[in-house]
Amino acid sequence: MIKTTARALAAAVLALLPLATTITPAHAAETLSLHDAIEALPQAAESRDGYERTKFKHWIDEDKDGCNTRAEVLIDEALTPPNIGPGCKLTGGAWLSYYDDKVVDGPSGLDIDHMVPLAEAWDSGASQWTAARRQAYANDLGSERSLVAVTARSNRQKADQDPATWMPPAADAQCTYLADWVGTKLRWSLTVDRNERDTLRALAVDCEDTDVEYERV
């Protein structure tokens, strides 16, 4: 995915949040093989106690340019750029949904998926975060894998499932998805439970040449 100036600026603004909150500044980027990245994930039991989607404030206009996080991702990931009207209303354009290898014309057929769903993030450690860190997670434009434009159908099929119960239907998406999932968890220091790790290990057998690049926040 090619980053546009708009998304890069939004990410820069997000990076300034630690100055006013308790969010930890970013670390240096790291690269691991998919196998080693899976082993680097901390393991812990999951709990959804107390989860509410509203605890992750999302789709905000972080850089105050008139386009919220959803629009920034759509603009960034478009194969054919959309028209940007008043109030950042997007029309036209075309996108590739890599989960199901489908080209989508117009933004209305797309959802912006949190690679690691908000509920899964909560289960995996975000329940202990400040509201500011949860907001930063839900609007993370600093990594191209954190948020992805996909068909509404594939996003809703995935819902809040982890790779133990859902993987993208497109065969060519499998290794990319595993790297994106693991990289997002490492970026945000999220945990995996035993079943999730075992599944990731098994699925990664067919992805020997896949690396995971991530930058912790």
mmCIF file of C-alpha atoms in Angstrom:
data_model
loop_
_atom_site.group_PDB
_atom_site.id
_atom_site.type_symbol
_atom_site.label_atom_id
_atom_site.label_comp_id
_atom_site.label_asym_id
_atom_site.label_seq_id
_atom_site.Cartn_x
_atom_site.Cartn_y
_atom_site.Cartn_z
ATOM 1 C CA MET A 1 0.000 0.000 0.000
ATOM 2 C CA ILE A 2 1.306 3.442 -0.959
ATOM 3 C CA LYS A 3 1.016 6.107 1.706
ATOM 4 C CA THR A 4 -0.359 9.478 0.656
ATOM 5 C CA THR A 5 0.647 12.801 2.096
ATOM 6 C CA ALA A 6 -2.706 13.109 3.858
ATOM 7 C CA ARG A 7 -2.327 9.840 5.717
ATOM 8 C CA ALA A 8 1.297 10.538 6.540
ATOM 9 C CA LEU A 9 0.338 13.885 8.047
ATOM 10 C CA ALA A 10 -2.408 12.250 10.086
ATOM 11 C CA ALA A 11 0.073 9.692 11.379
ATOM 12 C CA ALA A 12 2.466 12.492 12.323
ATOM 13 C CA VAL A 13 -0.239 14.166 14.367
ATOM 14 C CA LEU A 14 -1.065 10.856 16.047
ATOM 15 C CA ALA A 15 2.599 10.475 16.931
ATOM 16 C CA LEU A 16 2.426 13.717 18.893
ATOM 17 C CA LEU A 17 -0.243 12.343 21.223
ATOM 18 C CA PRO A 18 2.320 11.091 23.764
ATOM 19 C CA LEU A 19 3.224 14.693 24.517
ATOM 20 C CA ALA A 20 -0.206 15.222 26.007
ATOM 21 C CA THR A 21 -1.072 11.698 27.189
ATOM 22 C CA THR A 22 0.544 8.660 28.735
ATOM 23 C CA ILE A 23 1.079 6.884 25.394
ATOM 24 C CA THR A 24 4.638 5.608 25.001
ATOM 25 C CA PRO A 25 6.650 7.064 22.088
ATOM 26 C CA ALA A 26 7.392 4.782 19.155
ATOM 27 C CA HIS A 27 10.432 2.511 19.184
ATOM 28 C CA ALA A 28 12.724 1.646 16.299
ATOM 29 C CA ALA A 29 11.278 -0.552 13.572
ATOM 30 C CA GLU A 30 11.996 -4.275 13.821
ATOM 31 C CA THR A 31 11.852 -7.125 11.314
ATOM 32 C CA LEU A 32 11.395 -10.777 12.237
ATOM 33 C CA SER A 33 10.540 -13.906 10.307
ATOM 34 C CA LEU A 34 6.882 -14.797 10.730
ATOM 35 C CA HIS A 35 7.906 -17.813 12.837
ATOM 36 C CA ASP A 36 10.034 -15.707 15.183
ATOM 37 C CA ALA A 37 7.394 -12.986 15.360
ATOM 38 C CA ILE A 38 4.787 -15.498 16.507
ATOM 39 C CA GLU A 39 7.151 -16.754 19.203
ATOM 40 C CA ALA A 40 7.778 -13.154 20.323
ATOM 41 C CA LEU A 41 4.103 -12.619 21.163
ATOM 42 C CA PRO A 42 3.408 -12.752 24.916
ATOM 43 C CA GLN A 43 0.869 -15.391 25.924
ATOM 44 C CA ALA A 44 -1.999 -14.793 28.343
ATOM 45 C CA ALA A 45 -5.585 -15.854 28.874
ATOM 46 C CA GLU A 46 -8.198 -13.637 27.237
ATOM 47 C CA SER A 47 -11.084 -11.889 28.960
ATOM 48 C CA ARG A 48 -13.845 -9.751 27.444
ATOM 49 C CA ASP A 49 -15.176 -8.591 30.796
ATOM 50 C CA GLY A 50 -16.208 -4.945 30.619
ATOM 51 C CA TYR A 51 -15.783 -4.575 26.848
ATOM 52 C CA GLU A 52 -17.798 -1.911 25.048
ATOM 53 C CA ARG A 53 -17.002 -0.721 21.532
ATOM 54 C CA THR A 54 -17.538 2.865 22.667
ATOM 55 C CA LYS A 55 -14.426 2.565 24.843
ATOM 56 C CA PHE A 56 -12.412 2.896 21.610
ATOM 57 C CA LYS A 57 -13.181 6.331 20.179
ATOM 58 C CA HIS A 58 -12.665 5.950 16.459
ATOM 59 C CA TRP A 59 -13.082 7.597 13.077
ATOM 60 C CA ILE A 60 -11.911 10.970 14.345
ATOM 61 C CA ASP A 61 -10.243 13.782 12.391
ATOM 62 C CA GLU A 62 -6.915 13.672 14.187
ATOM 63 C CA ASP A 63 -5.054 16.192 12.017
ATOM 64 C CA LYS A 64 -8.053 18.530 11.622
ATOM 65 C CA ASP A 65 -7.899 18.478 7.816
ATOM 66 C CA GLY A 66 -11.604 17.686 7.439
ATOM 67 C CA CYS A 67 -11.104 13.965 6.752
ATOM 68 C CA ASN A 68 -11.631 11.426 9.525
ATOM 69 C CA THR A 69 -9.652 8.213 9.932
ATOM 70 C CA ARG A 70 -11.990 6.197 7.710
ATOM 71 C CA ALA A 71 -11.635 8.698 4.886
ATOM 72 C CA GLU A 72 -7.853 8.884 5.297
ATOM 73 C CA VAL A 73 -7.560 5.115 4.835
ATOM 74 C CA LEU A 74 -9.850 5.130 1.805
ATOM 75 C CA ILE A 75 -7.876 7.931 0.174
ATOM 76 C CA ASP A 76 -4.592 6.162 0.909
ATOM 77 C CA GLU A 77 -5.555 2.710 -0.339
ATOM 78 C CA ALA A 78 -7.486 3.652 -3.488
ATOM 79 C CA LEU A 79 -6.431 2.036 -6.755
ATOM 80 C CA THR A 80 -8.237 4.854 -8.549
ATOM 81 C CA PRO A 81 -8.379 8.017 -6.431
ATOM 82 C CA PRO A 82 -11.875 9.123 -5.380
ATOM 83 C CA ASN A 83 -13.200 12.652 -5.753
ATOM 84 C CA ILE A 84 -12.964 14.532 -2.468
ATOM 85 C CA GLY A 85 -15.851 16.929 -1.970
ATOM 86 C CA PRO A 86 -16.860 19.355 0.773
ATOM 87 C CA GLY A 87 -16.662 17.826 4.228
ATOM 88 C CA CYS A 88 -14.351 15.143 2.785
ATOM 89 C CA LYS A 89 -17.264 13.402 1.067
ATOM 90 C CA LEU A 90 -15.743 10.730 -1.182
ATOM 91 C CA THR A 91 -17.284 9.701 -4.492
ATOM 92 C CA GLY A 92 -16.015 7.456 -7.258
ATOM 93 C CA GLY A 93 -12.715 5.675 -6.951
ATOM 94 C CA ALA A 94 -11.847 1.983 -6.881
ATOM 95 C CA TRP A 95 -10.256 -0.267 -4.247
ATOM 96 C CA LEU A 96 -8.848 -3.796 -4.007
ATOM 97 C CA SER A 97 -10.121 -5.726 -0.992
ATOM 98 C CA TYR A 98 -7.228 -8.092 -0.366
ATOM 99 C CA TYR A 99 -9.194 -10.376 1.971
ATOM 100 C CA ASP A 100 -11.333 -11.662 -0.896
ATOM 101 C CA ASP A 101 -9.406 -10.328 -3.925
ATOM 102 C CA LYS A 102 -12.297 -8.166 -5.123
ATOM 103 C CA VAL A 103 -12.187 -4.760 -6.779
ATOM 104 C CA VAL A 104 -14.827 -2.410 -5.367
ATOM 105 C CA ASP A 105 -16.067 0.678 -7.209
ATOM 106 C CA GLY A 106 -17.070 3.533 -4.911
ATOM 107 C CA PRO A 107 -16.525 3.783 -1.158
ATOM 108 C CA SER A 108 -20.001 2.674 -0.038
ATOM 109 C CA GLY A 109 -19.216 -1.044 -0.450
ATOM 110 C CA LEU A 110 -16.189 -0.880 1.806
ATOM 111 C CA ASP A 111 -15.567 -1.162 5.524
ATOM 112 C CA ILE A 112 -12.383 -0.088 7.277
ATOM 113 C CA ASP A 113 -11.290 -3.132 9.237
ATOM 114 C CA HIS A 114 -9.218 -2.973 12.387
ATOM 115 C CA MET A 115 -6.714 -5.729 11.606
ATOM 116 C CA VAL A 116 -6.926 -6.871 15.219
ATOM 117 C CA PRO A 117 -10.585 -6.138 16.037
ATOM 118 C CA LEU A 118 -11.368 -3.804 18.908
ATOM 119 C CA ALA A 119 -12.931 -6.600 20.959
ATOM 120 C CA GLU A 120 -9.909 -8.852 20.368
ATOM 121 C CA ALA A 121 -7.584 -6.012 21.348
ATOM 122 C CA TRP A 122 -9.580 -5.581 24.558
ATOM 123 C CA ASP A 123 -9.266 -9.297 25.294
ATOM 124 C CA SER A 124 -5.530 -9.139 24.618
ATOM 125 C CA GLY A 125 -4.511 -6.282 26.879
ATOM 126 C CA ALA A 126 -6.315 -3.100 25.811
ATOM 127 C CA SER A 127 -8.670 -3.429 28.778
ATOM 128 C CA GLN A 128 -5.759 -2.136 30.871
ATOM 129 C CA TRP A 129 -5.003 0.849 28.625
ATOM 130 C CA THR A 130 -5.919 4.481 29.117
ATOM 131 C CA ALA A 131 -8.738 5.916 27.022
ATOM 132 C CA ALA A 132 -6.127 7.923 25.091
ATOM 133 C CA ARG A 133 -4.166 4.801 24.117
ATOM 134 C CA ARG A 134 -7.352 3.030 23.032
ATOM 135 C CA GLN A 135 -8.205 6.051 20.861
ATOM 136 C CA ALA A 136 -4.730 5.980 19.338
ATOM 137 C CA TYR A 137 -5.136 2.266 18.593
ATOM 138 C CA ALA A 138 -8.545 2.704 16.981
ATOM 139 C CA ASN A 139 -7.213 5.447 14.679
ATOM 140 C CA ASP A 140 -3.719 4.104 14.005
ATOM 141 C CA LEU A 141 -2.529 5.646 10.745
ATOM 142 C CA GLY A 142 1.115 5.107 11.675
ATOM 143 C CA SER A 143 1.180 1.573 10.267
ATOM 144 C CA GLU A 144 -0.380 0.599 6.950
ATOM 145 C CA ARG A 145 -1.423 -2.798 8.337
ATOM 146 C CA SER A 146 -3.434 -1.504 11.330
ATOM 147 C CA LEU A 147 -6.454 -0.392 9.289
ATOM 148 C CA VAL A 148 -7.418 -1.798 5.899
ATOM 149 C CA ALA A 149 -10.192 -1.104 3.392
ATOM 150 C CA VAL A 150 -12.033 -4.349 2.583
ATOM 151 C CA THR A 151 -15.438 -5.404 1.353
ATOM 152 C CA ALA A 152 -18.191 -4.944 3.890
ATOM 153 C CA ARG A 153 -19.061 -8.616 3.430
ATOM 154 C CA SER A 154 -15.599 -9.899 4.357
ATOM 155 C CA ASN A 155 -15.286 -7.523 7.282
ATOM 156 C CA ARG A 156 -18.617 -8.599 8.731
ATOM 157 C CA GLN A 157 -17.798 -12.259 8.233
ATOM 158 C CA LYS A 158 -14.577 -11.719 10.169
ATOM 159 C CA ALA A 159 -16.315 -9.674 12.900
ATOM 160 C CA ASP A 160 -14.210 -9.968 16.083
ATOM 161 C CA GLN A 161 -12.657 -13.372 15.309
ATOM 162 C CA ASP A 162 -8.960 -14.186 15.493
ATOM 163 C CA PRO A 163 -7.149 -16.485 13.002
ATOM 164 C CA ALA A 164 -8.161 -19.562 15.003
ATOM 165 C CA THR A 165 -11.714 -19.162 13.677
ATOM 166 C CA TRP A 166 -11.430 -16.886 10.606
ATOM 167 C CA MET A 167 -8.953 -16.347 7.804
ATOM 168 C CA PRO A 168 -9.393 -14.411 4.534
ATOM 169 C CA PRO A 169 -11.013 -16.490 1.778
ATOM 170 C CA ALA A 170 -8.486 -15.424 -0.882
ATOM 171 C CA ALA A 171 -5.661 -17.977 -0.973
ATOM 172 C CA ASP A 172 -3.026 -15.362 -1.810
ATOM 173 C CA ALA A 173 -4.044 -13.312 1.229
ATOM 174 C CA GLN A 174 -3.193 -15.908 3.858
ATOM 175 C CA CYS A 175 0.474 -15.140 4.559
ATOM 176 C CA THR A 176 -0.012 -11.390 4.265
ATOM 177 C CA TYR A 177 -2.878 -11.561 6.730
ATOM 178 C CA LEU A 178 -0.870 -13.573 9.240
ATOM 179 C CA ALA A 179 2.000 -11.084 9.028
ATOM 180 C CA ASP A 180 -0.404 -8.154 9.401
ATOM 181 C CA TRP A 181 -2.130 -9.751 12.390
ATOM 182 C CA VAL A 182 1.067 -10.672 14.209
ATOM 183 C CA GLY A 183 2.702 -7.342 13.363
ATOM 184 C CA THR A 184 -0.245 -5.411 14.760
ATOM 185 C CA LYS A 185 -0.199 -7.393 17.991
ATOM 186 C CA LEU A 186 3.536 -6.820 18.375
ATOM 187 C CA ARG A 187 3.192 -3.115 17.536
ATOM 188 C CA TRP A 188 0.711 -2.635 20.359
ATOM 189 C CA SER A 189 2.173 -5.237 22.774
ATOM 190 C CA LEU A 190 -1.008 -7.323 22.681
ATOM 191 C CA THR A 191 -1.082 -10.929 23.869
ATOM 192 C CA VAL A 192 -2.252 -14.197 22.324
ATOM 193 C CA ASP A 193 -3.926 -17.094 24.067
ATOM 194 C CA ARG A 194 -2.697 -20.660 23.648
ATOM 195 C CA ASN A 195 -5.182 -21.641 20.944
ATOM 196 C CA GLU A 196 -4.381 -18.525 18.919
ATOM 197 C CA ARG A 197 -0.634 -19.136 19.091
ATOM 198 C CA ASP A 198 -1.012 -22.811 18.139
ATOM 199 C CA THR A 199 -3.151 -21.809 15.160
ATOM 200 C CA LEU A 200 -0.701 -19.133 14.045
ATOM 201 C CA ARG A 201 2.151 -21.637 14.210
ATOM 202 C CA ALA A 202 0.242 -24.163 12.113
ATOM 203 C CA LEU A 203 -0.839 -21.631 9.493
ATOM 204 C CA ALA A 204 2.644 -20.123 9.238
ATOM 205 C CA VAL A 205 4.136 -23.411 8.019
ATOM 206 C CA ASP A 206 3.170 -22.423 4.468
ATOM 207 C CA CYS A 207 4.654 -18.906 4.838
ATOM 208 C CA GLU A 208 8.352 -19.644 5.269
ATOM 209 C CA ASP A 209 9.480 -16.585 3.293
ATOM 210 C CA THR A 210 7.182 -14.143 5.072
ATOM 211 C CA ASP A 211 8.667 -11.455 7.301
ATOM 212 C CA VAL A 212 6.943 -9.245 9.851
ATOM 213 C CA GLU A 213 7.932 -5.592 10.063
ATOM 214 C CA TYR A 214 6.588 -3.557 12.957
ATOM 215 C CA GLU A 215 7.289 -0.543 15.129
ATOM 216 C CA ARG A 216 6.168 -0.635 18.740
ATOM 217 C CA VAL A 217 4.140 2.224 20.188
#
